[in-house]
């Protein structure tokens, strides 16, 4: 909003205001036409060409002008009623404003109130929407306060049992590392032999009362393979050492 207008600027404003009857003459057909009135405000703003005064400031400037006129006019009327010296306004713009509003100042000032009333419906709608929004927010807050902790599922932080490695895990990793260092074909044969050994030992555990002979196949050492590199690794892996595992029968 721009600052207060000077005396010269007020004169320019009231002269421009006088040209647009749709802004002050109630009987004008365009008095309540919003588009025509807005156009008049724009043209007045262009004519004034006052720095920091835009179109939205013009209606308020006009309202201030009418209020100032009303104040001065009341002083004149009061001095007449008092029977003394008639008060004469010193403002240069007063005589021009009196040409517009002087014929029926009371009704014209009432029109100023009507101008304000025209804007009120839009303002009331905005206020109504704000009230409704505030009511909805208050309702949501009320619902939120009624929510008990039981209605919100809590995430259970159940402690997980920590697994500790034993010698079997370590040995299994050792076997895995050894298999990875072998050639593909050798690692396949080694796994087959390990599976045979495990199967034989499991069978022995299932027949503890009988004496059984379990052939165990041993994988030749890498040192022997290195001494005889021309031999086929597959042939060397076929060398079996038969071990006889004897289990005494349990006493009856």
mmCIF file of N, CA and C in Angstrom, residues 154-237:
data_model
loop_
_atom_site.group_PDB
_atom_site.id
_atom_site.type_symbol
_atom_site.label_atom_id
_atom_site.label_comp_id
_atom_site.label_asym_id
_atom_site.label_seq_id
_atom_site.Cartn_x
_atom_site.Cartn_y
_atom_site.Cartn_z
ATOM 1 N N UNK A 154 2.658 -51.976 17.810
ATOM 2 C CA UNK A 154 4.065 -51.716 18.082
ATOM 3 C C UNK A 154 4.930 -52.799 17.451
ATOM 4 N N UNK A 155 6.011 -52.377 16.932
ATOM 5 C CA UNK A 155 6.942 -53.300 16.313
ATOM 6 C C UNK A 155 7.735 -54.005 17.397
ATOM 7 N N UNK A 156 7.661 -55.317 17.398
ATOM 8 C CA UNK A 156 8.370 -56.076 18.409
ATOM 9 C C UNK A 156 9.828 -56.270 18.010
ATOM 10 N N UNK A 157 10.657 -55.901 18.933
ATOM 11 C CA UNK A 157 12.084 -56.094 18.706
ATOM 12 C C UNK A 157 12.527 -57.349 19.453
ATOM 13 N N UNK A 158 12.237 -58.492 18.864
ATOM 14 C CA UNK A 158 12.604 -59.741 19.504
ATOM 15 C C UNK A 158 14.091 -60.001 19.310
ATOM 16 N N UNK A 159 14.780 -60.305 20.390
ATOM 17 C CA UNK A 159 16.223 -60.572 20.271
ATOM 18 C C UNK A 159 16.479 -61.845 19.486
ATOM 19 N N UNK A 160 17.378 -61.800 18.581
ATOM 20 C CA UNK A 160 17.730 -62.954 17.776
ATOM 21 C C UNK A 160 18.865 -63.730 18.448
ATOM 22 N N UNK A 161 18.700 -65.044 18.434
ATOM 23 C CA UNK A 161 19.725 -65.889 19.045
ATOM 24 C C UNK A 161 21.004 -65.810 18.232
ATOM 25 N N UNK A 162 22.066 -65.447 18.902
ATOM 26 C CA UNK A 162 23.344 -65.314 18.215
ATOM 27 C C UNK A 162 23.954 -66.694 17.998
ATOM 28 N N UNK A 163 24.268 -67.001 16.757
ATOM 29 C CA UNK A 163 24.833 -68.301 16.410
ATOM 30 C C UNK A 163 26.352 -68.249 16.519
ATOM 31 N N UNK A 164 26.893 -69.194 17.250
ATOM 32 C CA UNK A 164 28.340 -69.269 17.421
ATOM 33 C C UNK A 164 28.884 -70.454 16.628
ATOM 34 N N UNK A 165 29.926 -70.225 15.896
ATOM 35 C CA UNK A 165 30.531 -71.282 15.093
ATOM 36 C C UNK A 165 31.303 -72.255 15.989
ATOM 37 N N UNK A 166 31.294 -73.507 15.578
ATOM 38 C CA UNK A 166 32.099 -74.509 16.281
ATOM 39 C C UNK A 166 33.132 -75.077 15.322
ATOM 40 N N UNK A 167 33.796 -76.162 15.763
ATOM 41 C CA UNK A 167 34.875 -76.715 14.942
ATOM 42 C C UNK A 167 34.375 -77.297 13.637
ATOM 43 N N UNK A 168 33.086 -77.728 13.618
ATOM 44 C CA UNK A 168 32.543 -78.303 12.389
ATOM 45 C C UNK A 168 32.347 -77.231 11.315
ATOM 46 N N UNK A 169 31.901 -76.036 11.760
ATOM 47 C CA UNK A 169 31.769 -74.931 10.809
ATOM 48 C C UNK A 169 33.122 -74.553 10.227
ATOM 49 N N UNK A 170 34.118 -74.493 11.095
ATOM 50 C CA UNK A 170 35.461 -74.130 10.634
ATOM 51 C C UNK A 170 35.989 -75.160 9.647
ATOM 52 N N UNK A 171 35.766 -76.468 9.972
ATOM 53 C CA UNK A 171 36.256 -77.514 9.083
ATOM 54 C C UNK A 171 35.513 -77.485 7.748
ATOM 55 N N UNK A 172 34.200 -77.185 7.812
ATOM 56 C CA UNK A 172 33.432 -77.092 6.571
ATOM 57 C C UNK A 172 33.947 -75.985 5.667
ATOM 58 N N UNK A 173 34.314 -74.834 6.283
ATOM 59 C CA UNK A 173 34.880 -73.744 5.494
ATOM 60 C C UNK A 173 36.233 -74.134 4.903
ATOM 61 N N UNK A 174 36.987 -74.917 5.690
ATOM 62 C CA UNK A 174 38.294 -75.363 5.187
ATOM 63 C C UNK A 174 38.118 -76.250 3.956
ATOM 64 N N UNK A 175 37.130 -77.185 4.019
ATOM 65 C CA UNK A 175 36.866 -78.055 2.873
ATOM 66 C C UNK A 175 36.428 -77.228 1.670
ATOM 67 N N UNK A 176 35.578 -76.214 1.909
ATOM 68 C CA UNK A 176 35.095 -75.379 0.808
ATOM 69 C C UNK A 176 36.244 -74.633 0.143
ATOM 70 N N UNK A 177 37.160 -74.108 0.967
ATOM 71 C CA UNK A 177 38.309 -73.385 0.405
ATOM 72 C C UNK A 177 39.188 -74.326 -0.404
ATOM 73 N N UNK A 178 39.365 -75.554 0.116
ATOM 74 C CA UNK A 178 40.204 -76.530 -0.590
ATOM 75 C C UNK A 178 39.597 -76.901 -1.933
ATOM 76 N N UNK A 179 38.274 -77.077 -1.967
ATOM 77 C CA UNK A 179 37.611 -77.435 -3.221
ATOM 78 C C UNK A 179 37.715 -76.312 -4.250
ATOM 79 N N UNK A 180 37.679 -75.071 -3.790
ATOM 80 C CA UNK A 180 37.763 -73.945 -4.718
ATOM 81 C C UNK A 180 39.147 -73.829 -5.357
ATOM 82 N N UNK A 181 40.154 -74.293 -4.646
ATOM 83 C CA UNK A 181 41.516 -74.204 -5.192
ATOM 84 C C UNK A 181 41.822 -75.315 -6.185
ATOM 85 N N UNK A 182 40.977 -76.348 -6.254
ATOM 86 C CA UNK A 182 41.206 -77.461 -7.174
ATOM 87 C C UNK A 182 40.676 -77.136 -8.561
ATOM 88 N N UNK A 183 41.182 -77.828 -9.561
ATOM 89 C CA UNK A 183 40.574 -77.739 -10.888
ATOM 90 C C UNK A 183 39.134 -78.242 -10.828
ATOM 91 N N UNK A 184 38.332 -77.835 -11.775
ATOM 92 C CA UNK A 184 36.920 -78.166 -11.779
ATOM 93 C C UNK A 184 36.687 -79.667 -11.697
ATOM 94 N N UNK A 185 37.408 -80.431 -12.517
ATOM 95 C CA UNK A 185 37.211 -81.881 -12.567
ATOM 96 C C UNK A 185 37.638 -82.541 -11.265
ATOM 97 N N UNK A 186 38.744 -82.068 -10.692
ATOM 98 C CA UNK A 186 39.241 -82.622 -9.443
ATOM 99 C C UNK A 186 38.278 -82.336 -8.287
ATOM 100 N N UNK A 187 37.689 -81.130 -8.276
ATOM 101 C CA UNK A 187 36.769 -80.793 -7.196
ATOM 102 C C UNK A 187 35.515 -81.651 -7.242
ATOM 103 N N UNK A 188 35.069 -82.020 -8.464
ATOM 104 C CA UNK A 188 33.895 -82.887 -8.594
ATOM 105 C C UNK A 188 34.190 -84.266 -8.024
ATOM 106 N N UNK A 189 35.369 -84.805 -8.356
ATOM 107 C CA UNK A 189 35.749 -86.131 -7.851
ATOM 108 C C UNK A 189 35.887 -86.109 -6.334
ATOM 109 N N UNK A 190 36.489 -85.044 -5.813
ATOM 110 C CA UNK A 190 36.684 -84.951 -4.369
ATOM 111 C C UNK A 190 35.352 -84.916 -3.639
ATOM 112 N N UNK A 191 34.400 -84.190 -4.173
ATOM 113 C CA UNK A 191 33.088 -84.132 -3.534
ATOM 114 C C UNK A 191 32.394 -85.491 -3.547
ATOM 115 N N UNK A 192 32.555 -86.216 -4.666
ATOM 116 C CA UNK A 192 31.962 -87.553 -4.750
ATOM 117 C C UNK A 192 32.550 -88.478 -3.695
ATOM 118 N N UNK A 193 33.870 -88.406 -3.515
ATOM 119 C CA UNK A 193 34.522 -89.270 -2.541
ATOM 120 C C UNK A 193 34.114 -88.903 -1.118
ATOM 121 N N UNK A 194 34.000 -87.607 -0.851
ATOM 122 C CA UNK A 194 33.580 -87.175 0.482
ATOM 123 C C UNK A 194 32.167 -87.646 0.788
ATOM 124 N N UNK A 195 31.297 -87.592 -0.214
ATOM 125 C CA UNK A 195 29.930 -88.058 -0.019
ATOM 126 C C UNK A 195 29.883 -89.560 0.267
ATOM 127 N N UNK A 196 30.747 -90.319 -0.404
ATOM 128 C CA UNK A 196 30.800 -91.769 -0.163
ATOM 129 C C UNK A 196 31.227 -92.064 1.272
ATOM 130 N N UNK A 197 32.255 -91.335 1.723
ATOM 131 C CA UNK A 197 32.744 -91.549 3.088
ATOM 132 C C UNK A 197 31.652 -91.240 4.102
ATOM 133 N N UNK A 198 30.948 -90.127 3.924
ATOM 134 C CA UNK A 198 29.892 -89.755 4.850
ATOM 135 C C UNK A 198 28.764 -90.776 4.845
ATOM 136 N N UNK A 199 28.415 -91.282 3.665
ATOM 137 C CA UNK A 199 27.356 -92.282 3.570
ATOM 138 C C UNK A 199 27.754 -93.569 4.273
ATOM 139 N N UNK A 200 29.011 -93.984 4.111
ATOM 140 C CA UNK A 200 29.478 -95.218 4.749
ATOM 141 C C UNK A 200 29.458 -95.097 6.266
ATOM 142 N N UNK A 201 29.892 -93.957 6.774
ATOM 143 C CA UNK A 201 29.917 -93.763 8.224
ATOM 144 C C UNK A 201 28.503 -93.711 8.783
ATOM 145 N N UNK A 202 27.571 -93.104 8.057
ATOM 146 C CA UNK A 202 26.188 -93.064 8.518
ATOM 147 C C UNK A 202 25.569 -94.458 8.547
ATOM 148 N N UNK A 203 25.912 -95.306 7.566
ATOM 149 C CA UNK A 203 25.427 -96.687 7.557
ATOM 150 C C UNK A 203 25.970 -97.467 8.747
ATOM 151 N N UNK A 204 27.210 -97.209 9.097
ATOM 152 C CA UNK A 204 27.800 -97.887 10.249
ATOM 153 C C UNK A 204 27.084 -97.484 11.534
ATOM 154 N N UNK A 205 26.693 -96.212 11.606
ATOM 155 C CA UNK A 205 25.993 -95.755 12.799
ATOM 156 C C UNK A 205 24.615 -96.381 12.919
ATOM 157 N N UNK A 206 24.023 -96.756 11.770
ATOM 158 C CA UNK A 206 22.709 -97.385 11.799
ATOM 159 C C UNK A 206 22.775 -98.860 12.169
ATOM 160 N N UNK A 207 23.971 -99.507 12.083
ATOM 161 C CA UNK A 207 24.122 -100.922 12.401
ATOM 162 C C UNK A 207 25.193 -101.096 13.476
ATOM 163 N N UNK A 208 24.941 -100.625 14.677
ATOM 164 C CA UNK A 208 25.982 -100.682 15.712
ATOM 165 C C UNK A 208 26.218 -102.068 16.281
ATOM 166 N N UNK A 209 25.274 -103.015 16.162
ATOM 167 C CA UNK A 209 25.386 -104.332 16.777
ATOM 168 C C UNK A 209 26.112 -105.326 15.885
ATOM 169 N N UNK A 210 26.370 -104.989 14.657
ATOM 170 C CA UNK A 210 26.974 -105.929 13.727
ATOM 171 C C UNK A 210 28.361 -105.477 13.336
ATOM 172 N N UNK A 211 29.170 -106.434 12.989
ATOM 173 C CA UNK A 211 30.509 -106.144 12.509
ATOM 174 C C UNK A 211 30.436 -105.952 11.005
ATOM 175 N N UNK A 212 30.827 -104.790 10.575
ATOM 176 C CA UNK A 212 30.737 -104.492 9.154
ATOM 177 C C UNK A 212 32.087 -104.047 8.648
ATOM 178 N N UNK A 213 32.301 -104.258 7.386
ATOM 179 C CA UNK A 213 33.497 -103.782 6.713
ATOM 180 C C UNK A 213 33.093 -102.674 5.752
ATOM 181 N N UNK A 214 33.665 -101.505 5.972
ATOM 182 C CA UNK A 214 33.292 -100.346 5.164
ATOM 183 C C UNK A 214 34.501 -99.910 4.368
ATOM 184 N N UNK A 215 34.443 -100.056 3.054
ATOM 185 C CA UNK A 215 35.576 -99.564 2.239
ATOM 186 C C UNK A 215 35.591 -98.044 2.230
ATOM 187 N N UNK A 216 36.731 -97.480 2.554
ATOM 188 C CA UNK A 216 36.891 -96.032 2.580
ATOM 189 C C UNK A 216 37.864 -95.633 1.497
ATOM 190 N N UNK A 217 37.449 -94.756 0.652
ATOM 191 C CA UNK A 217 38.281 -94.290 -0.457
ATOM 192 C C UNK A 217 39.032 -93.045 -0.035
ATOM 193 N N UNK A 218 40.332 -93.066 -0.191
ATOM 194 C CA UNK A 218 41.162 -91.924 0.178
ATOM 195 C C UNK A 218 41.627 -91.201 -1.067
ATOM 196 N N UNK A 219 41.627 -89.922 -1.004
ATOM 197 C CA UNK A 219 42.073 -89.095 -2.123
ATOM 198 C C UNK A 219 43.575 -88.961 -2.051
ATOM 199 N N UNK A 220 44.295 -89.243 -3.139
ATOM 200 C CA UNK A 220 45.763 -89.129 -3.121
ATOM 201 C C UNK A 220 46.182 -87.705 -2.828
ATOM 202 N N UNK A 221 47.300 -87.586 -2.161
ATOM 203 C CA UNK A 221 47.809 -86.263 -1.804
ATOM 204 C C UNK A 221 48.304 -85.532 -3.029
ATOM 205 N N UNK A 222 48.315 -84.242 -2.900
ATOM 206 C CA UNK A 222 48.761 -83.418 -4.027
ATOM 207 C C UNK A 222 50.244 -83.572 -4.266
ATOM 208 N N UNK A 223 50.972 -83.968 -3.199
ATOM 209 C CA UNK A 223 52.425 -84.144 -3.385
ATOM 210 C C UNK A 223 52.715 -85.306 -4.307
ATOM 211 N N UNK A 224 51.927 -86.398 -4.151
ATOM 212 C CA UNK A 224 52.112 -87.542 -5.039
ATOM 213 C C UNK A 224 51.753 -87.186 -6.457
ATOM 214 N N UNK A 225 50.706 -86.375 -6.620
ATOM 215 C CA UNK A 225 50.297 -85.963 -7.959
ATOM 216 C C UNK A 225 51.362 -85.095 -8.587
ATOM 217 N N UNK A 226 52.017 -84.300 -7.746
ATOM 218 C CA UNK A 226 53.061 -83.435 -8.285
ATOM 219 C C UNK A 226 54.267 -84.233 -8.727
ATOM 220 N N UNK A 227 54.570 -85.400 -7.960
ATOM 221 C CA UNK A 227 55.722 -86.209 -8.348
ATOM 222 C C UNK A 227 55.497 -86.910 -9.670
ATOM 223 N N UNK A 228 54.254 -87.247 -9.956
ATOM 224 C CA UNK A 228 53.963 -87.978 -11.187
ATOM 225 C C UNK A 228 52.947 -87.197 -11.991
ATOM 226 N N UNK A 229 53.316 -86.026 -12.535
ATOM 227 C CA UNK A 229 52.336 -85.162 -13.212
ATOM 228 C C UNK A 229 51.785 -85.741 -14.479
ATOM 229 N N UNK A 230 52.460 -86.757 -15.056
ATOM 230 C CA UNK A 230 51.977 -87.306 -16.324
ATOM 231 C C UNK A 230 50.817 -88.259 -16.119
ATOM 232 N N UNK A 231 50.672 -88.726 -14.893
ATOM 233 C CA UNK A 231 49.554 -89.633 -14.648
ATOM 234 C C UNK A 231 48.238 -88.872 -14.717
ATOM 235 N N UNK A 232 47.219 -89.581 -15.084
ATOM 236 C CA UNK A 232 45.882 -88.988 -15.152
ATOM 237 C C UNK A 232 45.343 -88.828 -13.743
ATOM 238 N N UNK A 233 44.934 -87.600 -13.326
ATOM 239 C CA UNK A 233 44.395 -87.411 -11.974
ATOM 240 C C UNK A 233 43.214 -88.309 -11.679
ATOM 241 N N UNK A 234 42.448 -88.632 -12.713
ATOM 242 C CA UNK A 234 41.291 -89.490 -12.499
ATOM 243 C C UNK A 234 41.725 -90.897 -12.120
ATOM 244 N N UNK A 235 42.820 -91.391 -12.710
ATOM 245 C CA UNK A 235 43.326 -92.721 -12.375
ATOM 246 C C UNK A 235 43.855 -92.746 -10.956
ATOM 247 N N UNK A 236 44.532 -91.675 -10.556
ATOM 248 C CA UNK A 236 45.072 -91.623 -9.202
ATOM 249 C C UNK A 236 43.959 -91.613 -8.168
ATOM 250 N N UNK A 237 42.848 -90.918 -8.498
ATOM 251 C CA UNK A 237 41.741 -90.832 -7.565
ATOM 252 C C UNK A 237 41.043 -92.165 -7.406
#
